[in-house]
Amino acid sequence: MRSIPFTTIKEKIKEACIEANHVLGEDVLEGLRRAKEEEDSPLGREILDQLIENARIAREERIPLCQDTGLAVFFVELGDQVTIEGGLLPEAINEGVREGYRDGFLRKSACHPFSRKNTGDNTPAIIHYQLVPGEQLKITFCAKGGGSENMSRATMLRPADGIEGVENFVVNRVWESQANPCPPVVVGVGIGGTIERATFLAKKSLLTPIGQENPDPELAKIEKRLLKKINDLGIGPAGLGGRTTALDVHIMMEPCHIASLPVAVNLNCHSSRHREIIF
Ligand code: SF4
């Protein structure tokens, strides 16, 4: 068995919260640069330039990329040979979030659904656990903005709707969202499982680096087709027109019930922030 101290996990989570909110991932930056080269609209190019400049300022001056520093979402892969010394894993994660959002002066966005009273420290974090074999603990943090999350949807299609039905649902979702999710967006699609599993897969797919091809050739083809259809919508950067509505589309798929075809779309904005920590 391998033992990992509670405080080590807490400190790394704290660093990840601050780092992800200050430094845009190289894959997202590269996606924005590539989009600028291919963008026909002068206004669209100008906005992409501003997003690249915004990322530079945030990185160099150590300030958040966006005022919405997100709900704290975590994907945990916990090795079955790992124990946490000195406390429980969810407490280490929540304590790291508390300290990271406090010390990084990041906006606290978690509140009671009805009274809207802020919880004050951006907890509770949303944590998805997966038990895996081995002695490794992998935690991926996402700062998930409200504007893009609000545009997400899940549905149960009829099995006969097939690939065409899935593609129509995804493209319509992006079209109906217009400028609300702060385009250019990253489109996460979950297909299969049950309604909650499809939604989980859509969110998890957003962790895939921009530009990375799907290992399943059939899904890779659908992703390319969807990206073209979405960029043909003309919504463009910040919704002001142009060909760059999405930087990428990622799909995750699992088997489902013979009577169902669950599909979920989870959108991420251009401030697509995540960090991976391996212990
Ligand atoms: S959706 Fe993203 S870019 Fe838009 S306000 Fe929220 S975090 Fe910021």
mmCIF file of C-alpha atoms and ligand atoms in Angstrom:
data_model
loop_
_atom_site.group_PDB
_atom_site.id
_atom_site.type_symbol
_atom_site.label_atom_id
_atom_site.label_comp_id
_atom_site.label_asym_id
_atom_site.label_seq_id
_atom_site.Cartn_x
_atom_site.Cartn_y
_atom_site.Cartn_z
ATOM 1 C CA MET A 1 0.000 0.000 0.000
ATOM 2 C CA ARG A 2 1.093 3.562 -0.688
ATOM 3 C CA SER A 3 0.243 6.325 1.730
ATOM 4 C CA ILE A 4 -0.253 9.946 0.605
ATOM 5 C CA PRO A 5 -0.466 12.669 3.278
ATOM 6 C CA PHE A 6 -3.715 14.692 3.497
ATOM 7 C CA THR A 7 -1.709 17.953 3.550
ATOM 8 C CA THR A 8 0.193 17.089 0.336
ATOM 9 C CA ILE A 9 -3.119 16.611 -1.499
ATOM 10 C CA LYS A 10 -4.608 19.774 -0.023
ATOM 11 C CA GLU A 11 -1.580 21.893 -1.037
ATOM 12 C CA LYS A 12 -1.543 20.546 -4.610
ATOM 13 C CA ILE A 13 -5.273 21.212 -4.996
ATOM 14 C CA LYS A 14 -4.790 24.752 -3.725
ATOM 15 C CA GLU A 15 -1.992 25.358 -6.287
ATOM 16 C CA ALA A 16 -4.071 23.830 -9.101
ATOM 17 C CA CYS A 17 -7.057 26.118 -8.367
ATOM 18 C CA ILE A 18 -4.857 29.212 -8.607
ATOM 19 C CA GLU A 19 -2.735 28.020 -11.538
ATOM 20 C CA ALA A 20 -5.676 26.936 -13.704
ATOM 21 C CA ASN A 21 -7.384 30.283 -13.183
ATOM 22 C CA HIS A 22 -4.238 32.264 -14.078
ATOM 23 C CA VAL A 23 -2.626 30.243 -16.864
ATOM 24 C CA LEU A 24 -4.562 29.096 -19.919
ATOM 25 C CA GLY A 25 -3.472 25.652 -21.159
ATOM 26 C CA GLU A 26 -1.088 25.604 -24.137
ATOM 27 C CA ASP A 27 -3.568 23.503 -26.159
ATOM 28 C CA VAL A 28 -6.286 26.164 -25.777
ATOM 29 C CA LEU A 29 -3.846 28.956 -26.659
ATOM 30 C CA GLU A 30 -2.667 27.038 -29.698
ATOM 31 C CA GLY A 31 -6.314 26.492 -30.695
ATOM 32 C CA LEU A 32 -6.970 30.235 -30.448
ATOM 33 C CA ARG A 33 -3.848 31.039 -32.523
ATOM 34 C CA ARG A 34 -4.800 28.497 -35.177
ATOM 35 C CA ALA A 35 -8.385 29.819 -35.256
ATOM 36 C CA LYS A 36 -7.067 33.351 -35.789
ATOM 37 C CA GLU A 37 -5.136 32.212 -38.864
ATOM 38 C CA GLU A 38 -8.269 30.619 -40.308
ATOM 39 C CA GLU A 39 -10.817 33.274 -39.302
ATOM 40 C CA ASP A 40 -12.287 35.286 -42.215
ATOM 41 C CA SER A 41 -14.077 37.931 -40.157
ATOM 42 C CA PRO A 42 -11.873 40.938 -39.211
ATOM 43 C CA LEU A 43 -13.933 41.418 -36.025
ATOM 44 C CA GLY A 44 -13.575 37.712 -35.240
ATOM 45 C CA ARG A 45 -9.766 37.969 -35.662
ATOM 46 C CA GLU A 46 -9.712 41.027 -33.418
ATOM 47 C CA ILE A 47 -11.613 39.165 -30.674
ATOM 48 C CA LEU A 48 -9.324 36.138 -30.941
ATOM 49 C CA ASP A 49 -6.363 38.522 -30.613
ATOM 50 C CA GLN A 50 -7.907 39.992 -27.479
ATOM 51 C CA LEU A 51 -8.406 36.521 -25.982
ATOM 52 C CA ILE A 52 -4.743 35.670 -26.642
ATOM 53 C CA GLU A 53 -3.679 39.000 -25.111
ATOM 54 C CA ASN A 54 -6.002 38.428 -22.141
ATOM 55 C CA ALA A 55 -4.279 35.074 -21.527
ATOM 56 C CA ARG A 56 -0.847 36.759 -21.623
ATOM 57 C CA ILE A 57 -1.884 39.444 -19.120
ATOM 58 C CA ALA A 58 -3.455 36.873 -16.768
ATOM 59 C CA ARG A 59 -0.325 34.682 -16.887
ATOM 60 C CA GLU A 60 2.198 37.497 -16.424
ATOM 61 C CA GLU A 61 0.288 39.543 -13.861
ATOM 62 C CA ARG A 62 -1.088 36.527 -12.007
ATOM 63 C CA ILE A 63 -4.734 37.546 -12.268
ATOM 64 C CA PRO A 64 -7.759 35.403 -13.213
ATOM 65 C CA LEU A 65 -8.438 34.807 -16.914
ATOM 66 C CA CYS A 66 -12.093 35.632 -16.258
ATOM 67 C CA GLN A 67 -14.133 37.143 -13.401
ATOM 68 C CA ASP A 68 -16.100 33.876 -13.334
ATOM 69 C CA THR A 69 -13.565 31.583 -11.705
ATOM 70 C CA GLY A 70 -16.018 28.715 -11.809
ATOM 71 C CA LEU A 71 -17.430 25.951 -9.698
ATOM 72 C CA ALA A 72 -14.661 23.540 -8.671
ATOM 73 C CA VAL A 73 -15.147 20.202 -10.461
ATOM 74 C CA PHE A 74 -12.807 17.240 -9.920
ATOM 75 C CA PHE A 75 -12.238 13.899 -11.635
ATOM 76 C CA VAL A 76 -10.430 11.512 -9.299
ATOM 77 C CA GLU A 77 -8.782 8.225 -10.285
ATOM 78 C CA LEU A 78 -7.928 6.536 -7.005
ATOM 79 C CA GLY A 79 -5.602 3.533 -7.072
ATOM 80 C CA ASP A 80 -6.823 0.595 -4.972
ATOM 81 C CA GLN A 81 -3.383 0.436 -3.307
ATOM 82 C CA VAL A 82 -3.540 4.056 -2.054
ATOM 83 C CA THR A 83 -4.474 5.265 1.425
ATOM 84 C CA ILE A 84 -4.789 8.871 2.553
ATOM 85 C CA GLU A 85 -2.857 9.595 5.743
ATOM 86 C CA GLY A 86 -4.370 12.077 8.197
ATOM 87 C CA GLY A 87 -7.838 12.603 6.760
ATOM 88 C CA LEU A 88 -10.373 11.831 4.055
ATOM 89 C CA LEU A 89 -9.830 12.532 0.354
ATOM 90 C CA PRO A 90 -12.982 14.698 -0.143
ATOM 91 C CA GLU A 91 -11.966 16.806 2.842
ATOM 92 C CA ALA A 92 -8.446 17.313 1.424
ATOM 93 C CA ILE A 93 -9.958 18.403 -1.911
ATOM 94 C CA ASN A 94 -12.488 20.752 -0.325
ATOM 95 C CA GLU A 95 -9.857 22.257 1.982
ATOM 96 C CA GLY A 96 -7.562 22.826 -1.029
ATOM 97 C CA VAL A 97 -10.422 24.594 -2.860
ATOM 98 C CA ARG A 98 -11.171 26.730 0.205
ATOM 99 C CA GLU A 99 -7.539 27.839 0.541
ATOM 100 C CA GLY A 100 -6.916 28.208 -3.206
ATOM 101 C CA TYR A 101 -9.954 30.410 -3.821
ATOM 102 C CA ARG A 102 -9.194 32.447 -0.684
ATOM 103 C CA ASP A 103 -5.440 32.945 -1.193
ATOM 104 C CA GLY A 104 -5.743 33.364 -4.970
ATOM 105 C CA PHE A 105 -8.463 36.026 -4.529
ATOM 106 C CA LEU A 106 -10.681 33.994 -6.865
ATOM 107 C CA ARG A 107 -14.408 34.697 -6.975
ATOM 108 C CA LYS A 108 -16.510 32.302 -4.912
ATOM 109 C CA SER A 109 -19.374 31.140 -7.103
ATOM 110 C CA ALA A 110 -21.118 28.426 -5.041
ATOM 111 C CA CYS A 111 -24.482 29.338 -3.535
ATOM 112 C CA HIS A 112 -27.745 27.889 -2.173
ATOM 113 C CA PRO A 113 -30.034 27.186 -5.167
ATOM 114 C CA PHE A 114 -33.058 29.037 -3.729
ATOM 115 C CA SER A 115 -31.845 31.674 -1.271
ATOM 116 C CA ARG A 116 -28.766 32.332 -3.497
ATOM 117 C CA LYS A 117 -26.729 32.728 -0.278
ATOM 118 C CA ASN A 118 -23.058 32.239 -1.146
ATOM 119 C CA THR A 119 -21.375 29.333 0.669
ATOM 120 C CA GLY A 120 -18.445 31.736 1.117
ATOM 121 C CA ASP A 121 -15.547 29.500 0.068
ATOM 122 C CA ASN A 122 -16.519 27.942 -3.290
ATOM 123 C CA THR A 123 -17.243 24.574 -1.666
ATOM 124 C CA PRO A 124 -18.615 21.976 -1.842
ATOM 125 C CA ALA A 125 -16.502 20.864 -4.785
ATOM 126 C CA ILE A 126 -18.151 18.518 -7.267
ATOM 127 C CA ILE A 127 -16.077 15.326 -7.170
ATOM 128 C CA HIS A 128 -16.351 12.320 -9.510
ATOM 129 C CA TYR A 129 -14.532 9.213 -8.260
ATOM 130 C CA GLN A 130 -13.217 6.249 -10.185
ATOM 131 C CA LEU A 131 -11.453 3.337 -8.487
ATOM 132 C CA VAL A 132 -8.517 2.027 -10.557
ATOM 133 C CA PRO A 133 -5.876 -0.634 -9.917
ATOM 134 C CA GLY A 134 -2.460 0.461 -8.634
ATOM 135 C CA GLU A 135 -0.631 2.905 -6.386
ATOM 136 C CA GLN A 136 -1.360 6.146 -8.218
ATOM 137 C CA LEU A 137 -3.780 8.944 -7.418
ATOM 138 C CA LYS A 138 -4.717 11.227 -10.325
ATOM 139 C CA ILE A 139 -6.861 14.298 -9.735
ATOM 140 C CA THR A 140 -8.003 16.633 -12.514
ATOM 141 C CA PHE A 141 -9.418 20.010 -11.562
ATOM 142 C CA CYS A 142 -11.745 22.048 -13.792
ATOM 143 C CA ALA A 143 -12.915 25.581 -13.068
ATOM 144 C CA LYS A 144 -16.327 25.452 -14.744
ATOM 145 C CA GLY A 145 -17.879 28.771 -15.694
ATOM 146 C CA GLY A 146 -21.620 29.347 -15.267
ATOM 147 C CA GLY A 147 -22.267 30.867 -18.706
ATOM 148 C CA SER A 148 -21.156 27.788 -20.586
ATOM 149 C CA GLU A 149 -22.576 25.317 -18.042
ATOM 150 C CA ASN A 150 -26.027 26.935 -18.340
ATOM 151 C CA MET A 151 -26.138 26.075 -22.044
ATOM 152 C CA SER A 152 -25.664 22.320 -21.438
ATOM 153 C CA ARG A 153 -28.484 19.866 -22.122
ATOM 154 C CA ALA A 154 -29.190 16.144 -21.960
ATOM 155 C CA THR A 155 -31.886 14.195 -23.767
ATOM 156 C CA MET A 156 -33.103 10.671 -24.497
ATOM 157 C CA LEU A 157 -33.316 10.171 -28.248
ATOM 158 C CA ARG A 158 -35.079 7.220 -29.875
ATOM 159 C CA PRO A 159 -32.641 4.503 -30.968
ATOM 160 C CA ALA A 160 -33.867 5.033 -34.552
ATOM 161 C CA ASP A 161 -32.664 8.648 -34.424
ATOM 162 C CA GLY A 162 -29.112 7.270 -34.721
ATOM 163 C CA ILE A 163 -26.015 9.314 -35.569
ATOM 164 C CA GLU A 164 -28.044 11.890 -37.499
ATOM 165 C CA GLY A 165 -30.279 12.516 -34.477
ATOM 166 C CA VAL A 166 -27.223 12.914 -32.239
ATOM 167 C CA GLU A 167 -25.571 15.379 -34.627
ATOM 168 C CA ASN A 168 -28.774 17.430 -34.986
ATOM 169 C CA PHE A 169 -29.148 17.636 -31.200
ATOM 170 C CA VAL A 170 -25.543 18.822 -30.747
ATOM 171 C CA VAL A 171 -25.625 21.401 -33.563
ATOM 172 C CA ASN A 172 -29.025 22.771 -32.426
ATOM 173 C CA ARG A 173 -27.725 23.104 -28.892
ATOM 174 C CA VAL A 174 -24.790 25.236 -30.044
ATOM 175 C CA TRP A 175 -27.072 27.276 -32.335
ATOM 176 C CA GLU A 176 -29.603 27.947 -29.551
ATOM 177 C CA SER A 177 -26.773 28.904 -27.176
ATOM 178 C CA GLN A 178 -25.494 31.676 -29.490
ATOM 179 C CA ALA A 179 -23.119 33.987 -27.537
ATOM 180 C CA ASN A 180 -24.155 32.774 -24.055
ATOM 181 C CA PRO A 181 -21.357 30.201 -23.515
ATOM 182 C CA CYS A 182 -18.644 32.736 -24.528
ATOM 183 C CA PRO A 183 -17.515 31.317 -27.885
ATOM 184 C CA PRO A 184 -15.264 30.017 -29.258
ATOM 185 C CA VAL A 185 -16.455 27.043 -27.245
ATOM 186 C CA VAL A 186 -15.253 23.512 -26.704
ATOM 187 C CA VAL A 187 -18.113 21.047 -27.240
ATOM 188 C CA GLY A 188 -18.253 17.963 -25.018
ATOM 189 C CA VAL A 189 -20.631 15.191 -26.120
ATOM 190 C CA GLY A 190 -21.576 12.147 -24.055
ATOM 191 C CA ILE A 191 -23.409 9.318 -25.798
ATOM 192 C CA GLY A 192 -24.805 6.161 -24.219
ATOM 193 C CA GLY A 193 -25.063 4.791 -20.685
ATOM 194 C CA THR A 194 -27.996 6.323 -18.825
ATOM 195 C CA ILE A 195 -29.058 9.963 -18.657
ATOM 196 C CA GLU A 196 -26.639 10.774 -15.804
ATOM 197 C CA ARG A 197 -23.812 8.743 -17.348
ATOM 198 C CA ALA A 198 -24.142 10.550 -20.688
ATOM 199 C CA THR A 199 -23.942 13.882 -18.861
ATOM 200 C CA PHE A 200 -20.864 12.720 -16.944
ATOM 201 C CA LEU A 201 -19.214 11.579 -20.202
ATOM 202 C CA ALA A 202 -19.942 14.929 -21.860
ATOM 203 C CA LYS A 203 -18.216 16.772 -19.030
ATOM 204 C CA LYS A 204 -15.292 14.332 -18.872
ATOM 205 C CA SER A 205 -14.727 14.652 -22.623
ATOM 206 C CA LEU A 206 -13.943 18.351 -22.083
ATOM 207 C CA LEU A 207 -10.670 17.274 -20.430
ATOM 208 C CA THR A 208 -9.375 16.019 -23.797
ATOM 209 C CA PRO A 209 -6.673 18.358 -25.140
ATOM 210 C CA ILE A 210 -7.822 20.568 -28.025
ATOM 211 C CA GLY A 211 -6.674 19.109 -31.332
ATOM 212 C CA GLN A 212 -6.367 15.535 -29.992
ATOM 213 C CA GLU A 213 -8.004 13.017 -32.300
ATOM 214 C CA ASN A 214 -10.508 10.516 -30.892
ATOM 215 C CA PRO A 215 -8.916 7.008 -30.733
ATOM 216 C CA ASP A 216 -12.176 5.542 -32.125
ATOM 217 C CA PRO A 217 -12.113 6.210 -35.921
ATOM 218 C CA GLU A 218 -15.920 6.369 -36.165
ATOM 219 C CA LEU A 219 -16.155 8.942 -33.357
ATOM 220 C CA ALA A 220 -13.205 10.874 -34.853
ATOM 221 C CA LYS A 221 -15.183 11.196 -38.100
ATOM 222 C CA ILE A 222 -18.314 12.395 -36.257
ATOM 223 C CA GLU A 223 -16.239 14.936 -34.279
ATOM 224 C CA LYS A 224 -14.762 16.395 -37.501
ATOM 225 C CA ARG A 225 -18.169 16.560 -39.152
ATOM 226 C CA LEU A 226 -19.715 18.213 -36.089
ATOM 227 C CA LEU A 227 -16.893 20.769 -35.852
ATOM 228 C CA LYS A 228 -17.467 21.772 -39.471
ATOM 229 C CA LYS A 229 -21.262 21.993 -39.045
ATOM 230 C CA ILE A 230 -20.849 24.080 -35.852
ATOM 231 C CA ASN A 231 -18.331 26.451 -37.419
ATOM 232 C CA ASP A 232 -20.588 26.827 -40.460
ATOM 233 C CA LEU A 233 -23.256 28.303 -38.125
ATOM 234 C CA GLY A 234 -21.391 31.622 -38.250
ATOM 235 C CA ILE A 235 -21.887 32.509 -34.553
ATOM 236 C CA GLY A 236 -18.173 33.323 -34.312
ATOM 237 C CA PRO A 237 -15.917 34.631 -31.519
ATOM 238 C CA ALA A 238 -17.984 36.335 -28.777
ATOM 239 C CA GLY A 239 -21.064 35.663 -30.934
ATOM 240 C CA LEU A 240 -20.221 38.583 -33.240
ATOM 241 C CA GLY A 241 -19.957 36.536 -36.426
ATOM 242 C CA GLY A 242 -17.187 34.518 -37.999
ATOM 243 C CA ARG A 243 -16.184 30.946 -38.653
ATOM 244 C CA THR A 244 -14.685 30.200 -35.208
ATOM 245 C CA THR A 245 -17.669 29.136 -33.108
ATOM 246 C CA ALA A 246 -15.926 26.070 -31.631
ATOM 247 C CA LEU A 247 -12.268 25.190 -31.136
ATOM 248 C CA ASP A 248 -12.986 21.475 -30.946
ATOM 249 C CA VAL A 249 -15.596 18.748 -30.388
ATOM 250 C CA HIS A 250 -14.895 15.769 -28.124
ATOM 251 C CA ILE A 251 -17.096 12.685 -27.828
ATOM 252 C CA MET A 252 -17.115 9.906 -25.236
ATOM 253 C CA MET A 253 -19.424 6.957 -25.809
ATOM 254 C CA GLU A 254 -20.480 3.842 -23.856
ATOM 255 C CA PRO A 255 -23.072 1.102 -24.426
ATOM 256 C CA CYS A 256 -26.688 1.928 -23.517
ATOM 257 C CA HIS A 257 -30.056 0.182 -23.001
ATOM 258 C CA ILE A 258 -31.617 -1.346 -26.158
ATOM 259 C CA ALA A 259 -34.592 0.995 -25.770
ATOM 260 C CA SER A 260 -32.551 4.208 -25.359
ATOM 261 C CA LEU A 261 -30.106 6.613 -26.972
ATOM 262 C CA PRO A 262 -28.980 9.064 -24.261
ATOM 263 C CA VAL A 263 -27.064 12.141 -25.438
ATOM 264 C CA ALA A 264 -25.646 15.052 -23.462
ATOM 265 C CA VAL A 265 -23.886 18.219 -24.530
ATOM 266 C CA ASN A 266 -21.654 20.096 -22.104
ATOM 267 C CA LEU A 267 -20.136 23.312 -23.431
ATOM 268 C CA ASN A 268 -16.949 24.935 -22.226
ATOM 269 C CA CYS A 269 -16.056 28.532 -22.960
ATOM 270 C CA HIS A 270 -12.788 29.875 -24.411
ATOM 271 C CA SER A 271 -11.596 30.098 -20.794
ATOM 272 C CA SER A 272 -11.311 26.314 -20.742
ATOM 273 C CA ARG A 273 -9.395 25.771 -17.508
ATOM 274 C CA HIS A 274 -8.164 22.482 -16.110
ATOM 275 C CA ARG A 275 -5.123 21.037 -14.364
ATOM 276 C CA GLU A 276 -4.026 17.457 -13.797
ATOM 277 C CA ILE A 277 -2.201 16.394 -10.643
ATOM 278 C CA ILE A 278 -0.535 12.992 -10.367
ATOM 279 C CA PHE A 279 0.552 11.697 -6.950
HETATM 280 S S1 SF4 B 1 -18.572 31.207 -19.538
HETATM 281 FE FE1 SF4 B 1 -16.337 31.215 -19.323
HETATM 282 S S2 SF4 B 1 -15.555 33.067 -20.322
HETATM 283 FE FE2 SF4 B 1 -17.801 33.254 -20.044
HETATM 284 S S3 SF4 B 1 -18.004 34.410 -18.131
HETATM 285 FE FE3 SF4 B 1 -18.129 32.212 -17.590
HETATM 286 S S4 SF4 B 1 -16.011 31.552 -17.179
HETATM 287 FE FE4 SF4 B 1 -15.915 33.553 -18.185
#
